[in-house]
Amino acid sequence: MPDRMAFEVPEKAGTRTLADREGLLGTLFLLPAFVYIITLVGIPLVLAITYSFSNVTAGNTAFDFNGLENFRLILATPQFRRALWDTLYFTIVSQIIIIILATALAELLALDFRGKRLARVLLILPWATPISLGTIGWLWLLDSKFSPIDWVLRAIHLLGPGTIFGPGLHMNYLGKTNLAMASVIIVYVWRFLPLSAVILMAGLTSINREILDQAAVDGSGFWRTLLEIKVPLLLPIVNVALLFGFISMFSDMTVIFLLTRGGPVYYTQVLASWAYFKGVEGGALGEGAATALFLFPVLLAGVIMVLRSTRRMEVT
Amino acid sequence: MSVVEIRGIKKHFGDVRAVDGVDLSVHKGELLVLLGPSGCGKTTLLRMIAGLEQPTGGDILIGDEVVTNLPPRARHIAMVFQSYALYPHMTVFDNIAFPLKARGIPKEERRAKVENAAGLLAIESLLHRKPRQLSGGQRQRVALARAMVRSPRVMLLDEPLSNLDAQQRASARDELQQFQRQMGITTIFVTHDQIEAMGLGDRIVVMHDGQMRQVGTPQEVYYDSADTFVATFLGSPGINLVHRADYILGFRPEHFLPKDVLAADEEKCVSFTYDVTRIEYLGADRLLYGNLVGIPSDVKTMSRLPTTVPVTVEAGQQYEFVIREQDLRFFDHTTGKRTAPREIGE
C-alpha cells in the first residue's frame, strides 16, 4: 500500500502576483506601442491635416487658416493631375499583374519539388532587401548607356540598326514616357509581388484539404478546381493582399524618387513623390500636405469597405 | 459479381507500411465496412480506391477494369468525407450540381437530376441555402445527394457520422442504411466505431496495422472472430481472454453469467468461481469486474448482466459463474489465431 500521508494537502490558498493581474498587464504592455503611434503617426497626421488647410510654407511658419485654397491650387496644376492619374494607373495595373502572378506562384510553391525551400527564400528576397538598394539595382539595369538588358537585346539581334527595336543602340528605358512608365510598373511588381504571393500561399494552405480532394473525386480538373473552388475560397485573402498592396504602393515614393525622379518631365510622378517635391523640396508645406492627403478619405473608405466585406466572407 | 476488386494493394510512407498487402472484393450493391483502430490503414485504403493516393504496389479494379493509374475523375466513383467537404461558397443546389457540371452535363438535365436527388433525401427546401446555414444532419444529406446524383459505380464514405452528436448519429445511421438499400449503390464505409460497423455493414473488414484480419458478416466477426485482435476489438466491453498453459480461452462478458441464470438449460457448461470486485450500474446492464479464483491474470474478467435478470450480486463476494460450452472460443497461445475447441482441464 502506498503511504497516504506522502501526499500533503496544502491548507491555505496562495497569493496573487503581478502576472495574474491581466488588466494591469494589458495596459503596461500596450503603453510603448501607444506612445509610438501617437508621437510618430498621430501627431504628424494631425499636423499634415492642419497644414493642408493653411498657408504655411518652409519660409513662413505663421499659421493662417485658408480653407480649401491649397486643394484648389493643387488641382489647378497639370503636374498634380498627372500624378493623381499615374498613382491610380501604376497601382491598379501593378496590382492586377501582381495578383495573377502571385496566385500562380502560390500554386507553384504549394507543390512538392526539390529546392522548394530555396525557391521560397528567393521569392521573398525583393521584399526583404531595402527598397532603395533594390531600386538602385534596377537603376543600373535600366541605365541609358550601360543597361545589361540592352546588351542582351543587342546580342540576340533585337536591338541595333535593322532590328525591331533598332536603329539606336540603347533603349533609354527611363528617358521615354511609355518605357519609363512600364519600367516603373515592372519595378513595382518586382517589389510587391513577394508580399502578395506569401499572403496567397498562406490562404491556399488554409483551404481544407478535403474540399480539394472532394473536387478531384467529383471530376473537377485543374482549371475548374482553380477557378471555381480555389479562387472563390481565396477571395477574402486576395482582398487582404490587395489592401496591403494598394496602401503600400500609394504611400511609396522611394521607387519613383530613385528611378525617375518623376521624369521624363513629370510623366511618372505619383502623389507621394509630388508631395515631397512640392512640399519639402519646393517649400510649399501647405500644398504638399494637401497633395499627400488628397487620397486619404478615399483610401480610408476603401480600407473600411474591404475589411468589412472580408469579415462577411470569412463566416463561410 | 464484384464491383471493386483489390489485389495485393500496398502503400508505404517511407518505413511506415500504412497498407500492407490487402486483397478484397466488394460485391454489387453491398455495404462493406472497413473497421479498425486509428492508424490501421483503412482511410489510406479508401483513398487509394478513390485515386487520391497512389499505391506502392498492387492493383485496383473497378467494374473489371484496372484503374490503378487513373486519376480520381476518371474512376466514376463518389466519396463523402468526414467533414462532408461541402463547397462553402456554393448553394446546396450548386454543390449537388458540381459533379454533373464537371462531367459536362447540360443545364436542364442537371437541374432535373439535382431536384430528383434532393427529393430522395428530402432536402428540396434547402436548395438555396449555403452550407453554413445547415445542421450536421442536413449537411450529411447534401453530401449524400452530391455523391449519388451522378450514379456512381461505388460510393466511398469516410467516417461520415463522426461529426454528429450521439443522438443524431443513431438516426443518421438508420437513414443512411435505408438510403443505401433503396438505391442499391455499392458502398464502402470506413469507421473506427464498432457499433456503427455492426449496425450498418453487410460485411465487415477488420483491419489492423495495414493488414486485413478478418472479413465476414457482423455475426461472423463477432461470434467467430478469427483471432484475439478481432475478438477484443469488437464488443463493448471486449471479449474476456484467459491465458492457460498453451492456449487462450475466450468468452464474451454477456455469456459469463451466474449459475442460477443458466441452470435451467440442459446444455453443457464450464464453471468458475468468480470473485466480484466492482459493479457498474449502466441502466440496462450491470457490468461486473472481478477475478477467476485460482487463475491469476493481469486483466479483470468481466460479466455483463442484464438488470432484468433477478439475481443479486454484490462486490466483495464470490459466486459460481458459468459459460455454455458453445460460447467458449479458443485461440493459439502464440499467434492469437482461432483454434479448434479442446477439453478444459484444470
XYZ file of C-alpha atoms in Angstrom:
662
model
C 0.000 0.000 0.000
C 1.395 3.472 -0.884
C 1.678 5.810 2.066
C -1.270 8.187 2.023
C 0.494 10.793 4.114
C 3.108 11.234 1.377
C 0.604 13.478 -0.443
C 0.420 16.604 1.665
C -2.694 18.712 1.212
C -2.000 22.496 1.442
C -4.218 24.201 3.991
C -4.123 27.840 2.790
C -4.681 29.381 -0.631
C -1.689 31.007 -2.420
C -1.242 34.705 -3.266
C -1.835 36.775 -6.366
C 1.175 38.180 -8.233
C 1.602 40.845 -10.923
C 1.462 38.163 -13.598
C -2.094 37.300 -12.533
C -3.380 40.868 -12.907
C -4.389 40.792 -16.529
C -5.942 44.257 -16.634
C -2.794 45.993 -15.396
C -0.511 43.833 -17.553
C -2.547 44.664 -20.646
C -2.182 48.400 -20.077
C 1.518 48.048 -19.318
C 2.301 46.046 -22.455
C 0.276 48.303 -24.742
C 1.812 51.528 -23.470
C 5.007 51.564 -25.637
C 3.036 50.879 -28.813
C 0.533 53.526 -27.848
C 3.245 56.165 -27.254
C 4.945 55.223 -30.523
C 1.777 55.543 -32.580
C 0.747 58.841 -31.003
C 4.121 60.548 -31.419
C 5.238 59.193 -34.793
C 1.943 58.611 -36.575
C -0.810 60.509 -34.798
C 0.854 63.924 -34.325
C 2.327 64.114 -37.879
C -1.052 63.171 -39.317
C -2.870 65.870 -37.369
C -0.123 68.335 -38.329
C -0.428 67.411 -42.000
C -4.183 67.842 -41.880
C -3.848 71.268 -40.269
C -1.144 72.310 -42.765
C -3.308 71.315 -45.682
C -5.859 73.934 -44.618
C -3.289 76.674 -44.014
C -0.841 78.852 -45.912
C 2.259 77.563 -44.103
C 5.459 77.452 -46.150
C 9.008 76.466 -45.245
C 9.910 80.160 -45.142
C 6.858 81.338 -43.223
C 5.560 79.132 -40.447
C 2.977 81.656 -39.279
C -0.254 79.748 -39.347
C -3.199 81.195 -41.257
C -6.266 79.180 -41.978
C -7.092 79.416 -45.665
C -9.793 76.773 -46.119
C -9.711 74.725 -49.276
C -7.363 77.137 -51.063
C -4.498 74.592 -51.151
C -6.714 71.955 -52.678
C -7.972 74.408 -55.318
C -4.382 75.383 -56.118
C -3.025 71.857 -56.494
C -5.994 70.744 -58.580
C -5.240 73.590 -60.976
C -1.698 72.348 -61.706
C -1.220 69.803 -64.512
C 1.601 68.102 -62.562
C -0.796 67.224 -59.766
C -3.448 65.890 -62.113
C -0.821 63.805 -63.864
C 0.487 62.495 -60.511
C -3.036 61.591 -59.399
C -3.670 59.717 -62.651
C -0.274 57.988 -62.524
C -0.742 56.896 -58.926
C -4.010 55.187 -59.780
C -2.673 53.833 -63.072
C 0.556 52.380 -61.633
C -1.210 50.910 -58.632
C -4.088 49.297 -60.485
C -2.010 47.881 -63.349
C 0.703 46.602 -60.972
C -1.825 45.033 -58.619
C -3.610 43.216 -61.440
C -0.299 41.761 -62.641
C 0.749 41.019 -59.055
C -2.427 39.130 -58.111
C -2.262 36.942 -61.218
C 1.437 36.185 -60.778
C 1.061 35.708 -57.022
C -1.725 33.142 -57.499
C 0.434 31.235 -59.974
C 3.466 31.434 -57.673
C 1.500 30.356 -54.611
C 0.093 27.428 -56.572
C 3.606 26.515 -57.754
C 5.163 26.728 -54.301
C 2.399 24.566 -52.835
C 3.722 21.679 -54.946
C 6.378 19.345 -53.654
C 9.649 19.630 -55.504
C 13.376 19.692 -54.873
C 14.738 23.043 -53.731
C 11.332 24.278 -52.600
C 12.808 25.929 -49.512
C 15.409 27.750 -51.594
C 12.721 28.893 -54.021
C 10.718 30.317 -51.129
C 13.715 32.232 -49.819
C 14.470 33.618 -53.288
C 10.863 34.656 -53.661
C 10.860 36.720 -50.510
C 14.196 38.484 -51.292
C 12.815 41.512 -53.188
C 10.617 42.244 -50.197
C 13.402 41.650 -47.680
C 16.026 43.860 -49.355
C 15.846 47.562 -48.549
C 13.724 49.183 -51.207
C 16.393 51.796 -52.011
C 19.012 49.088 -52.627
C 16.700 47.136 -54.892
C 15.727 50.252 -56.808
C 19.358 51.263 -57.313
C 19.950 47.799 -58.763
C 17.135 48.424 -61.196
C 18.516 51.874 -61.947
C 21.651 50.222 -63.312
C 19.728 47.554 -65.156
C 17.733 50.294 -66.876
C 20.662 52.705 -67.355
C 20.571 54.725 -70.534
C 24.119 53.703 -71.575
C 25.199 50.643 -69.591
C 21.952 48.662 -69.324
C 22.719 44.916 -69.358
C 19.253 44.390 -70.803
C 20.403 46.378 -73.858
C 23.497 44.117 -74.186
C 21.288 41.059 -74.206
C 18.877 42.595 -76.711
C 21.781 43.518 -78.974
C 23.317 40.063 -78.593
C 20.140 38.348 -79.745
C 19.701 40.929 -82.537
C 16.581 42.602 -81.290
C 18.258 45.974 -80.818
C 20.514 47.940 -83.155
C 20.381 49.038 -86.812
C 17.981 46.965 -88.905
C 16.253 45.207 -85.941
C 12.750 45.559 -84.487
C 13.785 47.793 -81.559
C 16.573 49.493 -83.625
C 18.122 51.554 -85.084
C 19.611 53.069 -81.922
C 21.997 51.092 -79.713
C 20.171 51.971 -76.474
C 16.580 51.602 -75.388
C 16.869 54.507 -72.907
C 14.184 52.977 -70.688
C 13.799 55.830 -68.254
C 14.011 58.582 -70.859
C 10.920 57.768 -72.935
C 7.494 58.269 -71.412
C 5.952 54.879 -72.222
C 9.093 52.891 -71.436
C 9.576 54.816 -68.197
C 6.021 54.064 -67.127
C 6.450 50.381 -67.994
C 9.759 50.345 -66.093
C 8.103 51.807 -63.015
C 5.371 49.153 -63.184
C 7.932 46.351 -63.550
C 9.875 47.563 -60.515
C 6.657 47.877 -58.508
C 5.618 44.332 -59.480
C 9.079 43.017 -58.604
C 8.940 44.758 -55.270
C 5.388 43.974 -54.121
C 4.905 40.515 -55.638
C 6.518 38.614 -52.713
C 4.138 40.092 -50.154
C 1.054 39.105 -52.135
C 2.481 35.692 -53.015
C 3.173 34.911 -49.364
C -0.284 36.068 -48.311
C -1.910 33.956 -51.025
C 0.283 30.977 -50.192
C -0.961 31.126 -46.618
C -4.510 31.348 -47.945
C -4.027 28.396 -50.231
C -2.676 26.159 -47.488
C -5.592 27.132 -45.262
C -8.119 25.652 -47.707
C -9.447 22.427 -46.226
C -7.621 19.557 -47.906
C -10.857 17.546 -48.051
C -12.519 20.226 -50.198
C -9.820 19.813 -52.843
C -9.962 16.008 -52.615
C -13.718 16.232 -52.960
C -13.348 18.342 -56.094
C -10.930 15.774 -57.546
C -13.343 12.912 -56.865
C -16.239 14.986 -58.230
C -14.415 15.008 -61.542
C -13.046 18.537 -61.494
C -9.857 19.178 -63.480
C -7.058 21.672 -62.776
C -8.719 24.788 -64.225
C -12.177 24.101 -62.849
C -10.747 23.491 -59.374
C -8.675 26.668 -59.647
C -11.402 28.950 -60.955
C -14.499 27.528 -59.292
C -13.123 26.307 -55.960
C -9.767 27.833 -55.068
C -10.191 31.389 -56.356
C -13.606 31.921 -54.715
C -12.295 30.494 -51.450
C -9.209 32.707 -51.741
C -11.195 35.902 -52.348
C -11.100 37.151 -48.749
C -7.331 36.621 -48.759
C -6.974 38.291 -52.171
C -8.793 41.277 -50.673
C -6.282 41.453 -47.866
C -3.377 41.154 -50.317
C -4.872 43.923 -52.467
C -5.448 46.110 -49.440
C -1.836 45.817 -48.347
C -0.652 46.247 -51.927
C -2.689 49.409 -52.533
C -1.719 51.024 -49.268
C 1.978 50.294 -49.585
C 2.038 51.452 -53.206
C 0.054 54.627 -52.571
C 2.387 55.626 -49.788
C 5.637 54.637 -51.518
C 7.793 57.343 -53.076
C 11.192 55.641 -52.964
C 10.851 53.827 -56.283
C 9.876 56.986 -58.186
C 12.310 59.169 -56.285
C 15.304 56.947 -57.112
C 14.280 55.593 -60.503
C 12.868 58.502 -62.490
C 12.501 61.429 -60.080
C 9.074 61.763 -61.677
C 10.564 62.185 -65.166
C 10.739 62.315 -68.105
C 9.402 65.807 -67.431
C 6.684 64.892 -64.883
C 5.192 61.882 -66.635
C 5.899 59.298 -63.934
C 5.114 61.476 -60.949
C 2.952 59.914 -58.212
C 1.172 61.727 -55.383
C 3.689 60.673 -52.745
C 6.694 61.884 -54.745
C 4.954 65.020 -55.956
C 4.016 65.878 -52.361
C 7.683 65.525 -51.456
C 8.982 67.615 -54.361
C 6.350 70.272 -53.851
C 6.198 70.357 -50.067
C 9.741 69.563 -48.959
C 11.990 70.469 -51.880
C 9.712 73.291 -53.057
C 8.919 74.501 -49.551
C 5.149 74.797 -50.121
C 4.211 72.871 -46.996
C 0.502 73.528 -47.257
C 0.220 72.385 -50.846
C 2.458 69.380 -50.163
C 0.270 68.318 -47.259
C -2.855 68.775 -49.352
C -1.313 66.625 -52.108
C -0.333 63.872 -49.688
C -3.730 63.888 -48.039
C -5.713 64.116 -51.254
C -6.497 60.434 -51.440
C -6.705 59.887 -47.687
C -10.530 59.924 -47.449
C -10.838 57.665 -50.488
C -8.272 55.216 -49.080
C -9.903 55.206 -45.685
C -13.292 54.407 -47.193
C -11.681 51.685 -49.325
C -9.967 50.109 -46.342
C -13.151 50.048 -44.314
C -15.093 48.564 -47.209
C -12.560 45.808 -47.892
C -12.222 44.874 -44.234
C -15.978 44.680 -43.833
C -16.514 42.510 -46.877
C -13.615 40.270 -45.848
C -15.179 39.751 -42.456
C -18.500 38.898 -44.058
C -16.892 36.305 -46.332
C -14.921 34.721 -43.524
C -18.109 33.461 -41.916
C -18.495 30.831 -44.652
C -20.205 -10.139 -59.125
C -17.594 -7.900 -57.653
C -17.665 -4.182 -58.376
C -14.386 -3.362 -56.730
C -11.501 -5.752 -56.629
C -8.321 -5.080 -54.712
C -5.276 -7.207 -55.396
C -2.279 -7.174 -53.093
C -2.528 -3.432 -52.557
C 0.285 -1.758 -50.622
C 1.037 1.750 -49.513
C 4.288 2.589 -47.778
C 5.132 6.040 -46.474
C 8.883 5.718 -46.024
C 9.286 2.947 -43.466
C 5.668 3.026 -42.415
C 3.535 0.358 -44.042
C 0.146 2.034 -43.918
C -1.434 -0.666 -46.044
C 0.497 -3.889 -46.386
C -0.924 -6.314 -48.916
C -4.707 -6.252 -48.894
C -6.862 -8.482 -51.136
C -10.553 -7.750 -51.149
C -13.546 -7.918 -53.406
C -16.655 -5.841 -52.920
C -19.951 -7.269 -54.155
C -22.508 -5.371 -56.173
C -24.979 -3.474 -54.027
C -23.453 -4.366 -50.678
C -22.446 -2.087 -47.854
C -18.944 -3.076 -46.853
C -17.443 -1.597 -43.704
C -13.710 -1.122 -43.191
C -13.262 -1.213 -39.440
C -10.162 -0.735 -37.347
C -8.444 1.484 -34.789
C -6.986 4.796 -35.974
C -3.787 4.285 -37.922
C -4.785 0.828 -39.153
C -4.733 1.935 -42.798
C -8.460 1.916 -43.501
C -8.627 5.519 -44.679
C -5.490 5.099 -46.789
C -7.091 2.069 -48.423
C -10.235 4.080 -49.159
C -8.206 6.969 -50.587
C -6.374 4.548 -52.863
C -9.693 3.227 -54.163
C -10.727 6.838 -54.794
C -7.446 7.565 -56.575
C -6.392 10.240 -54.108
C -3.412 8.154 -53.053
C -1.131 6.241 -55.408
C -0.454 2.669 -54.189
C 3.131 1.464 -53.720
C 2.153 -1.892 -55.183
C -0.842 -3.969 -56.221
C -3.872 -3.254 -58.366
C -7.350 -1.822 -58.024
C -10.132 -2.886 -60.382
C -13.456 -1.142 -60.615
C -16.042 -2.944 -62.758
C -13.400 -5.366 -64.119
C -11.251 -2.513 -65.327
C -7.814 -1.760 -63.876
C -7.955 1.806 -62.552
C -4.743 1.791 -60.502
C -3.179 4.583 -62.532
C -6.296 6.547 -63.370
C -6.910 9.931 -61.701
C -9.951 10.204 -59.400
C -12.102 11.947 -62.011
C -11.778 9.005 -64.448
C -12.970 6.418 -61.938
C -16.638 7.443 -61.777
C -16.925 6.997 -58.070
C -18.318 9.216 -55.340
C -16.917 9.987 -51.946
C -18.272 11.530 -48.776
C -15.626 12.884 -46.441
C -15.616 13.129 -42.691
C -16.154 16.901 -42.815
C -18.659 16.461 -45.683
C -16.435 18.871 -47.624
C -19.343 20.927 -48.935
C -18.114 23.826 -51.065
C -18.731 26.692 -48.638
C -19.194 29.379 -51.282
C -21.846 27.486 -53.255
C -25.528 26.963 -52.548
C -26.782 23.463 -51.816
C -28.062 23.305 -55.403
C -24.652 24.202 -56.862
C -22.938 21.775 -54.516
C -25.051 18.888 -55.729
C -24.771 20.024 -59.340
C -20.968 20.337 -59.257
C -20.076 16.730 -60.201
C -22.597 16.929 -63.072
C -21.159 20.224 -64.249
C -17.657 18.749 -64.113
C -18.848 15.986 -66.426
C -20.333 18.447 -68.878
C -23.968 17.500 -68.423
C -26.291 20.147 -69.941
C -28.019 22.608 -67.666
C -31.591 21.331 -68.000
C -30.610 17.737 -67.305
C -28.532 18.919 -64.378
C -31.488 20.705 -62.840
C -33.711 17.632 -63.197
C -31.119 15.337 -61.618
C -30.357 17.672 -58.733
C -34.060 18.061 -57.979
C -34.546 14.332 -58.137
C -31.646 13.672 -55.745
C -32.852 16.416 -53.408
C -36.308 14.832 -53.422
C -34.933 11.424 -52.473
C -33.140 12.904 -49.476
C -35.918 15.335 -48.563
C -33.791 18.444 -48.887
C -35.726 20.309 -51.602
C -36.398 23.177 -49.229
C -32.673 23.686 -48.606
C -31.519 24.059 -52.222
C -30.953 27.813 -51.997
C -29.121 27.793 -48.694
C -25.380 27.928 -48.137
C -23.708 25.044 -46.243
C -23.089 27.213 -43.176
C -26.866 27.547 -42.692
C -27.345 23.793 -42.381
C -27.340 21.461 -39.385
C -24.989 18.493 -39.200
C -27.664 16.051 -40.330
C -28.674 18.282 -43.240
C -25.066 18.594 -44.347
C -24.764 14.834 -44.423
C -27.823 14.595 -46.655
C -26.467 17.216 -49.008
C -23.163 15.339 -49.182
C -25.047 12.107 -49.926
C -27.152 13.814 -52.593
C -23.976 15.139 -54.227
C -22.473 11.648 -54.062
C -25.403 9.800 -55.639
C -26.502 12.414 -58.165
C -24.283 11.151 -60.973
C -24.992 7.442 -60.286
C -21.512 6.410 -59.180
C -20.201 2.890 -59.610
C -19.108 2.900 -55.966
C -19.764 5.259 -53.106
C -16.945 5.725 -50.592
C -17.765 7.049 -47.145
C -15.006 8.159 -44.777
C -16.347 8.259 -41.213
C -19.343 10.359 -42.269
C -21.123 10.040 -38.943
C -18.306 11.041 -36.621
C -19.159 14.761 -36.821
C -22.645 14.213 -35.459
C -23.568 14.084 -31.802
C -24.610 10.766 -30.277
C -28.327 11.347 -30.714
C -28.163 12.422 -34.346
C -25.837 9.546 -35.096
C -28.369 6.780 -34.471
C -30.966 8.343 -36.768
C -28.342 9.270 -39.375
C -27.182 5.646 -39.362
C -30.712 4.461 -39.938
C -31.293 6.970 -42.755
C -28.000 6.102 -44.371
C -28.722 2.395 -44.426
C -32.253 2.826 -45.762
C -30.972 5.124 -48.455
C -28.221 2.724 -49.458
C -30.641 -0.235 -49.636
C -33.153 1.766 -51.620
C -30.603 2.979 -54.170
C -28.624 -0.241 -54.227
C -25.353 1.689 -54.557
C -22.276 -0.396 -53.804
C -20.811 1.308 -50.757
C -17.558 1.160 -48.831
C -17.799 2.712 -45.408
C -14.815 3.475 -43.187
C -15.210 3.731 -39.430
C -13.416 3.092 -36.166
C -16.694 2.684 -34.326
C -17.567 -0.983 -33.988
C -21.196 -0.278 -33.113
C -21.568 1.637 -36.364
C -19.869 -1.204 -38.240
C -22.042 -3.899 -36.661
C -25.211 -1.884 -37.235
C -24.575 -0.856 -40.830
C -22.428 -3.414 -42.553
C -23.480 -6.285 -44.772
C -19.906 -7.391 -44.317
C -17.152 -6.060 -42.110
C -13.445 -5.965 -42.900
C -11.456 -5.739 -39.673
C -8.069 -4.092 -40.224
C -5.019 -3.757 -38.020
C -1.508 -2.492 -38.795
C -2.230 -2.223 -42.508
C -3.452 -5.788 -42.796
C -6.825 -7.424 -43.054
C -7.557 -9.562 -40.014
C -10.987 -10.868 -40.924
C -13.769 -10.377 -43.456
C -17.290 -11.508 -42.673
C -20.820 -10.628 -41.702
C -21.232 -8.788 -38.397
C -22.315 -12.073 -36.758
C -19.266 -13.913 -38.083
C -16.695 -11.397 -36.959
C -18.363 -11.068 -33.566
C -19.115 -14.682 -32.701
C -16.424 -16.353 -34.747
C -13.582 -13.904 -34.528
C -10.536 -15.077 -36.453
C -8.054 -14.002 -33.793
C -7.711 -12.314 -30.429
C -7.353 -8.841 -32.010
C -10.722 -9.063 -33.741
C -12.312 -10.624 -30.675
C -11.155 -7.849 -28.350
C -11.758 -5.007 -30.821
C -15.418 -5.941 -31.279
C -17.820 -5.780 -28.398
C -18.008 -3.298 -25.573
C -16.526 -4.430 -23.291
C -14.449 -6.765 -25.436
C -14.048 -10.482 -25.036
C -12.530 -11.950 -21.852
C -9.242 -13.675 -22.612
C -7.940 -16.161 -20.083
C -4.374 -17.331 -20.654
C -3.892 -21.015 -19.917
C -0.779 -23.151 -20.225
C -0.729 -23.498 -24.016
C -3.864 -21.765 -25.276
C -6.068 -18.745 -24.722
C -9.645 -19.186 -23.648
C -12.106 -16.533 -24.780
C -15.682 -15.788 -23.762
C -17.848 -12.713 -24.102
C -18.995 -10.894 -20.919
C -22.664 -11.428 -21.808
C -22.099 -15.200 -21.886
C -20.455 -15.272 -18.477
C -23.411 -15.495 -16.091
C -24.315 -16.708 -12.610
C -25.007 -20.417 -12.407
C -28.641 -19.897 -11.384
C -29.369 -17.949 -14.557
C -28.125 -20.642 -16.922
C -29.036 -23.658 -14.737
C -32.419 -24.199 -16.369
C -30.714 -25.041 -19.667
C -29.669 -28.606 -20.299
C -26.571 -27.545 -22.169
C -23.077 -28.373 -21.022
C -21.429 -25.579 -19.120
C -17.997 -24.752 -17.772
C -17.980 -23.206 -14.354
C -15.641 -20.839 -12.483
C -15.618 -19.315 -9.055
C -15.867 -15.576 -9.695
C -14.647 -13.035 -7.184
C -16.572 -9.813 -7.924
C -14.523 -6.709 -7.047
C -16.625 -3.907 -8.508
C -20.022 -3.359 -10.081
C -21.003 -0.636 -12.570
C -24.696 0.038 -12.991
C -25.296 1.060 -16.612
C -29.057 1.174 -16.621
C -29.965 -1.779 -18.792
C -26.939 -3.800 -17.673
C -24.729 -4.364 -14.712
C -21.057 -4.585 -15.600
C -19.128 -6.776 -13.187
C -15.353 -6.622 -12.716
C -13.658 -9.486 -10.955
C -11.160 -12.327 -10.922
C -11.441 -16.040 -11.593
C -10.421 -17.768 -8.383
C -7.351 -19.907 -8.904
C -6.422 -18.353 -12.274
C -4.016 -15.434 -11.870
C -4.420 -12.676 -14.504
C -3.390 -9.034 -15.050
C -6.704 -8.228 -16.597
C -10.046 -8.250 -14.846
C -12.598 -10.719 -16.129
C -15.901 -9.063 -16.906
C -19.504 -10.089 -16.923
C -22.415 -8.222 -18.438
C -25.543 -8.975 -16.504
C -28.883 -7.537 -17.678
C -30.716 -5.683 -14.902
C -33.842 -7.592 -15.891
C -32.272 -10.820 -14.600
C -33.395 -11.046 -10.947
C -30.092 -12.029 -9.372
C -28.430 -10.151 -6.571
C -24.689 -9.688 -6.964
C -22.542 -7.724 -4.530
C -18.976 -6.551 -4.704
C -16.553 -8.417 -2.460
C -18.461 -11.697 -2.717
C -17.664 -14.885 -4.614
C -20.171 -16.575 -6.862
C -20.283 -19.538 -9.150
C -20.414 -18.281 -12.754
C -20.780 -20.463 -15.844
C -20.350 -20.295 -19.606
C -22.077 -22.578 -22.073
C -19.519 -24.681 -23.910
C -20.777 -23.476 -27.277
C -19.882 -19.924 -26.262
C -16.264 -20.744 -25.477
C -13.629 -19.734 -28.027
C -10.061 -20.986 -28.227
C -7.076 -19.117 -29.565
C -3.492 -20.084 -30.199
C -1.162 -19.174 -27.406
C 1.496 -17.537 -29.631
C -0.205 -16.398 -32.843
C -3.538 -15.466 -31.288
C -5.327 -17.224 -34.153
C -8.560 -19.114 -33.566
C -8.079 -22.859 -32.939
C -10.332 -25.866 -32.534
C -12.154 -26.382 -29.207
C -10.422 -28.566 -26.674
C -11.097 -30.109 -23.281
C -10.691 -27.712 -20.413
C -8.624 -29.423 -17.788
C -7.903 -27.681 -14.555
